[in-house]
């Protein structure tokens, strides 16, 4: 069975500082990997996804993530955080060809941004 | 563009009561699913559907029923609510089959069971 671990429950960074959110997954083959963001009171929005190919993927809002097979990781990064990035971030893994496109989500990392 | 619409946004129930959370999407998506979100546990899949008339269980299906009579609607029923079902519920849909596509989420329904 696939699983996702986000080791950091809360992270606080200063506005303008760089950000890295960690994600480790467990899956027998190359999975499909996703990062979603949830603003307060809202549903989840897709930031970026990795299916195959280039291991560095670009997403919306200036985010990027790097797939590292050897480390089973898919960490999310942003060079300069804005106050509007304060939200909860979820890493998710999906199996190729799974029925219903079910995803397994990590527990989430809540990002707080200091002015 | 409405996307995925969930109703109600908030609901308080007493133990043993029943209710239905509604979910509708206007994107003609084949795949629809229900997740529950609990602190520190991320989102867990309750039930999903790959098309009208077809449903299946996810990770945490106990206490919930679903049906899919149309492509647009995927209601989630709680037949006898329990305090353990206090959670935020999200409906999601997607169009892809075979290749995992982007999930489109509703804004959530916050349920409290007393």
Short mmCIF file of C-alpha atoms in Angstrom, two decimals:
data_model
loop_
_atom_site.label_atom_id
_atom_site.label_comp_id
_atom_site.label_asym_id
_atom_site.label_seq_id
_atom_site.Cartn_x
_atom_site.Cartn_y
_atom_site.Cartn_z
CA UNK A 1 0.00 0.00 0.00
CA UNK A 2 1.17 3.49 -0.74
CA UNK A 3 1.75 6.06 1.99
CA UNK A 4 2.90 9.64 2.35
CA UNK A 5 4.72 11.29 5.24
CA UNK A 6 5.07 15.00 5.79
CA UNK A 7 7.44 15.24 8.74
CA UNK A 8 6.76 18.88 9.57
CA UNK A 9 3.33 19.65 10.97
CA UNK A 10 4.00 23.39 11.29
CA UNK A 11 6.59 25.63 9.68
CA UNK A 12 7.06 29.35 10.20
CA UNK A 13 9.16 31.42 7.82
CA UNK A 14 9.71 35.14 7.39
CA UNK A 15 8.31 36.86 4.36
CA UNK A 16 10.92 36.88 1.61
CA UNK A 17 12.75 33.85 2.98
CA UNK A 18 13.06 30.61 1.08
CA UNK A 19 10.84 27.64 1.82
CA UNK A 20 11.18 23.88 1.61
CA UNK A 21 8.39 21.52 2.65
CA UNK A 22 9.33 17.89 2.96
CA UNK A 23 7.44 14.92 1.58
CA UNK A 24 8.42 11.26 1.65
CA UNK A 25 6.40 8.55 0.00
CA UNK A 26 6.25 4.79 0.01
CA UNK A 27 5.31 3.04 -3.21
CA UNK A 28 6.64 0.04 -5.09
CA UNK A 29 7.20 1.75 -8.41
CA UNK A 30 7.36 5.30 -9.71
CA UNK A 31 4.24 6.97 -8.43
CA UNK A 32 2.36 10.00 -9.55
CA UNK A 33 3.12 12.79 -7.07
CA UNK A 34 1.16 15.91 -6.28
CA UNK A 35 1.27 18.98 -4.07
CA UNK A 36 -1.99 20.65 -3.13
CA UNK A 37 -2.55 23.86 -1.16
CA UNK A 38 -5.52 24.61 1.07
CA UNK A 39 -6.25 28.18 2.07
CA UNK A 40 -8.36 28.70 5.19
CA UNK A 41 -11.97 27.67 4.65
CA UNK A 42 -11.30 26.54 1.10
CA UNK A 43 -10.96 23.29 -0.78
CA UNK A 44 -7.65 22.03 -2.07
CA UNK A 45 -5.99 23.46 -5.16
CA UNK A 46 -3.36 21.70 -7.22
CA UNK A 47 0.06 23.36 -7.12
CA UNK A 48 2.00 20.94 -9.26
CA UNK A 49 2.29 17.29 -10.25
CA UNK A 50 4.94 14.82 -11.35
CA UNK A 51 4.21 11.89 -13.64
CA UNK A 52 7.52 11.20 -15.41
CA UNK A 53 10.43 12.90 -17.15
CA UNK A 54 12.22 15.91 -15.74
CA UNK A 55 12.48 15.45 -12.00
CA UNK A 56 12.18 19.18 -11.31
CA UNK A 57 8.64 20.35 -11.91
CA UNK A 58 7.30 23.87 -11.90
CA UNK A 59 3.92 24.77 -10.55
CA UNK A 60 1.69 27.72 -9.98
CA UNK A 61 2.43 30.64 -7.65
CA UNK A 62 6.20 30.26 -8.09
CA UNK A 63 6.44 26.82 -6.48
CA UNK A 64 8.60 23.97 -7.68
CA UNK A 65 9.23 20.43 -6.49
CA UNK A 66 11.96 17.89 -7.10
CA UNK A 67 11.41 14.15 -7.35
CA UNK A 68 14.29 12.16 -5.88
CA UNK A 69 13.81 8.47 -6.43
CA UNK A 70 16.78 7.45 -4.30
CA UNK A 71 15.33 9.30 -1.32
CA UNK A 72 11.64 8.60 -2.05
CA UNK A 73 11.06 12.30 -1.68
CA UNK A 74 9.15 15.03 -3.44
CA UNK A 75 9.98 18.24 -1.59
CA UNK A 76 8.24 21.50 -2.38
CA UNK A 77 10.28 24.71 -2.64
CA UNK A 78 9.80 28.39 -3.16
CA UNK A 79 12.69 30.88 -3.30
CA UNK A 80 10.86 33.79 -1.70
CA UNK A 81 7.72 33.37 0.38
CA UNK A 82 4.89 35.88 0.29
CA UNK A 83 2.42 36.48 3.11
CA UNK A 84 -0.33 35.08 0.88
CA UNK A 85 1.42 31.70 0.87
CA UNK A 86 0.27 31.07 4.43
CA UNK A 87 -1.88 27.94 4.10
CA UNK A 88 -1.79 24.21 4.61
CA UNK A 89 0.10 22.13 2.08
CA UNK A 90 -0.57 18.51 1.26
CA UNK A 91 1.62 16.06 -0.59
CA UNK A 92 -0.19 13.19 -2.28
CA UNK A 93 0.69 10.04 -4.18
CA UNK A 94 -1.34 8.26 -6.82
CA UNK A 95 -0.79 4.92 -8.47
CA UNK A 96 -0.72 4.80 -12.27
CA UNK A 97 -3.91 3.30 -13.69
CA UNK A 98 -5.67 3.16 -10.37
CA UNK A 99 -9.44 3.15 -10.54
CA UNK A 100 -11.05 6.43 -9.66
CA UNK A 101 -7.75 8.29 -9.56
CA UNK A 102 -7.60 7.85 -5.82
CA UNK A 103 -4.89 9.72 -4.05
CA UNK A 104 -3.22 9.03 -0.72
CA UNK A 105 -2.51 12.24 1.16
CA UNK A 106 0.06 13.12 3.76
CA UNK A 107 -0.97 14.69 7.03
CA UNK A 108 -0.26 18.21 5.82
CA UNK A 109 2.14 21.00 6.75
CA UNK A 110 0.75 24.28 7.97
CA UNK A 111 2.82 27.22 6.81
CA UNK A 112 2.83 30.47 8.74
CA UNK A 113 4.53 33.55 7.33
CA UNK A 114 5.99 36.23 9.60
CA UNK A 115 5.97 39.80 8.34
CA UNK B 1 -17.98 28.23 -13.66
CA UNK B 2 -19.38 26.45 -10.61
CA UNK B 3 -16.97 23.48 -10.58
CA UNK B 4 -17.68 21.24 -7.58
CA UNK B 5 -20.48 22.42 -5.30
CA UNK B 6 -21.05 21.00 -1.84
CA UNK B 7 -24.02 21.61 0.46
CA UNK B 8 -24.43 22.28 3.28
CA UNK B 9 -21.24 24.06 4.31
CA UNK B 10 -21.94 23.55 8.00
CA UNK B 11 -24.11 21.05 9.85
CA UNK B 12 -24.60 20.03 13.46
CA UNK B 13 -26.19 16.66 14.17
CA UNK B 14 -27.05 14.69 17.25
CA UNK B 15 -25.80 11.15 17.63
CA UNK B 16 -28.06 8.77 15.73
CA UNK B 17 -29.44 11.31 13.30
CA UNK B 18 -29.13 10.84 9.58
CA UNK B 19 -28.24 13.30 6.87
CA UNK B 20 -26.99 13.60 3.33
CA UNK B 21 -24.11 15.72 2.12
CA UNK B 22 -24.72 16.83 -1.43
CA UNK B 23 -22.07 17.10 -4.13
CA UNK B 24 -22.60 18.26 -7.69
CA UNK B 25 -20.13 18.97 -10.48
CA UNK B 26 -20.76 20.63 -13.81
CA UNK B 27 -17.55 19.59 -15.58
CA UNK B 28 -18.86 16.26 -16.91
CA UNK B 29 -16.22 14.43 -14.89
CA UNK B 30 -16.45 10.66 -14.74
CA UNK B 31 -14.68 10.26 -11.44
CA UNK B 32 -16.04 11.56 -8.17
CA UNK B 33 -14.94 10.89 -4.63
CA UNK B 34 -15.51 11.79 -1.01
CA UNK B 35 -12.70 12.48 1.45
CA UNK B 36 -12.76 13.37 5.11
CA UNK B 37 -10.16 15.66 6.61
CA UNK B 38 -9.08 15.32 10.21
CA UNK B 39 -6.26 17.23 11.93
CA UNK B 40 -2.85 15.64 11.36
CA UNK B 41 -4.30 12.88 9.20
CA UNK B 42 -4.61 14.63 5.87
CA UNK B 43 -7.46 13.54 3.66
CA UNK B 44 -8.74 9.99 3.72
CA UNK B 45 -10.86 8.48 0.97
CA UNK B 46 -14.34 7.37 2.00
CA UNK B 47 -16.01 6.28 -1.23
CA UNK B 48 -15.47 6.90 -4.89
CA UNK B 49 -17.25 6.44 -8.19
CA UNK B 50 -15.83 5.84 -11.66
CA UNK B 51 -19.10 6.63 -13.41
CA UNK B 52 -22.87 6.69 -13.06
CA UNK B 53 -24.11 3.53 -11.38
CA UNK B 54 -20.64 2.47 -10.17
CA UNK B 55 -19.32 3.07 -6.67
CA UNK B 56 -16.66 1.52 -4.50
CA UNK B 57 -15.22 1.81 -1.02
CA UNK B 58 -12.16 3.78 -0.09
CA UNK B 59 -10.00 3.68 3.01
CA UNK B 60 -12.64 4.63 5.62
CA UNK B 61 -16.11 3.63 4.30
CA UNK B 62 -17.79 2.45 7.52
CA UNK B 63 -20.84 4.49 8.48
CA UNK B 64 -21.24 6.06 5.05
CA UNK B 65 -23.28 5.19 1.97
CA UNK B 66 -23.10 6.60 -1.53
CA UNK B 67 -24.90 6.27 -4.82
CA UNK B 68 -24.30 7.72 -8.28
CA UNK B 69 -27.46 7.90 -10.34
CA UNK B 70 -26.21 10.71 -12.59
CA UNK B 71 -22.83 11.91 -13.79
CA UNK B 72 -23.28 15.22 -12.00
CA UNK B 73 -24.28 14.15 -8.48
CA UNK B 74 -22.59 12.06 -5.81
CA UNK B 75 -24.33 12.34 -2.42
CA UNK B 76 -22.82 11.00 0.79
CA UNK B 77 -25.24 9.60 3.35
CA UNK B 78 -24.71 9.18 7.07
CA UNK B 79 -27.40 6.77 8.25
CA UNK B 80 -26.75 7.04 12.00
CA UNK B 81 -24.27 9.77 12.86
CA UNK B 82 -21.60 9.17 15.48
CA UNK B 83 -19.24 11.66 17.17
CA UNK B 84 -16.33 9.97 15.34
CA UNK B 85 -17.80 11.32 12.12
CA UNK B 86 -17.18 14.90 13.19
CA UNK B 87 -14.93 16.10 10.40
CA UNK B 88 -14.63 18.25 7.32
CA UNK B 89 -15.83 16.45 4.22
CA UNK B 90 -14.59 17.18 0.73
CA UNK B 91 -16.03 16.06 -2.55
CA UNK B 92 -13.66 15.89 -5.51
CA UNK B 93 -13.94 15.07 -9.19
CA UNK B 94 -11.62 14.46 -12.09
CA UNK B 95 -11.87 13.56 -15.73
CA UNK B 96 -8.88 11.32 -16.39
CA UNK B 97 -8.99 7.58 -16.44
CA UNK B 98 -5.91 5.41 -16.30
CA UNK B 99 -3.65 8.39 -15.70
CA UNK B 100 -4.07 10.23 -12.45
CA UNK B 101 -5.46 13.63 -13.21
CA UNK B 102 -5.95 16.73 -11.19
CA UNK B 103 -8.62 16.47 -8.52
CA UNK B 104 -11.03 19.38 -8.36
CA UNK B 105 -12.30 19.91 -4.83
CA UNK B 106 -15.40 21.49 -3.42
CA UNK B 107 -15.10 23.97 -0.57
CA UNK B 108 -15.94 21.40 2.06
CA UNK B 109 -18.74 20.60 4.48
CA UNK B 110 -17.98 20.90 8.18
CA UNK B 111 -19.97 18.37 10.19
CA UNK B 112 -20.21 18.26 13.97
CA UNK B 113 -21.88 15.31 15.67
CA UNK B 114 -22.81 15.88 19.30
#
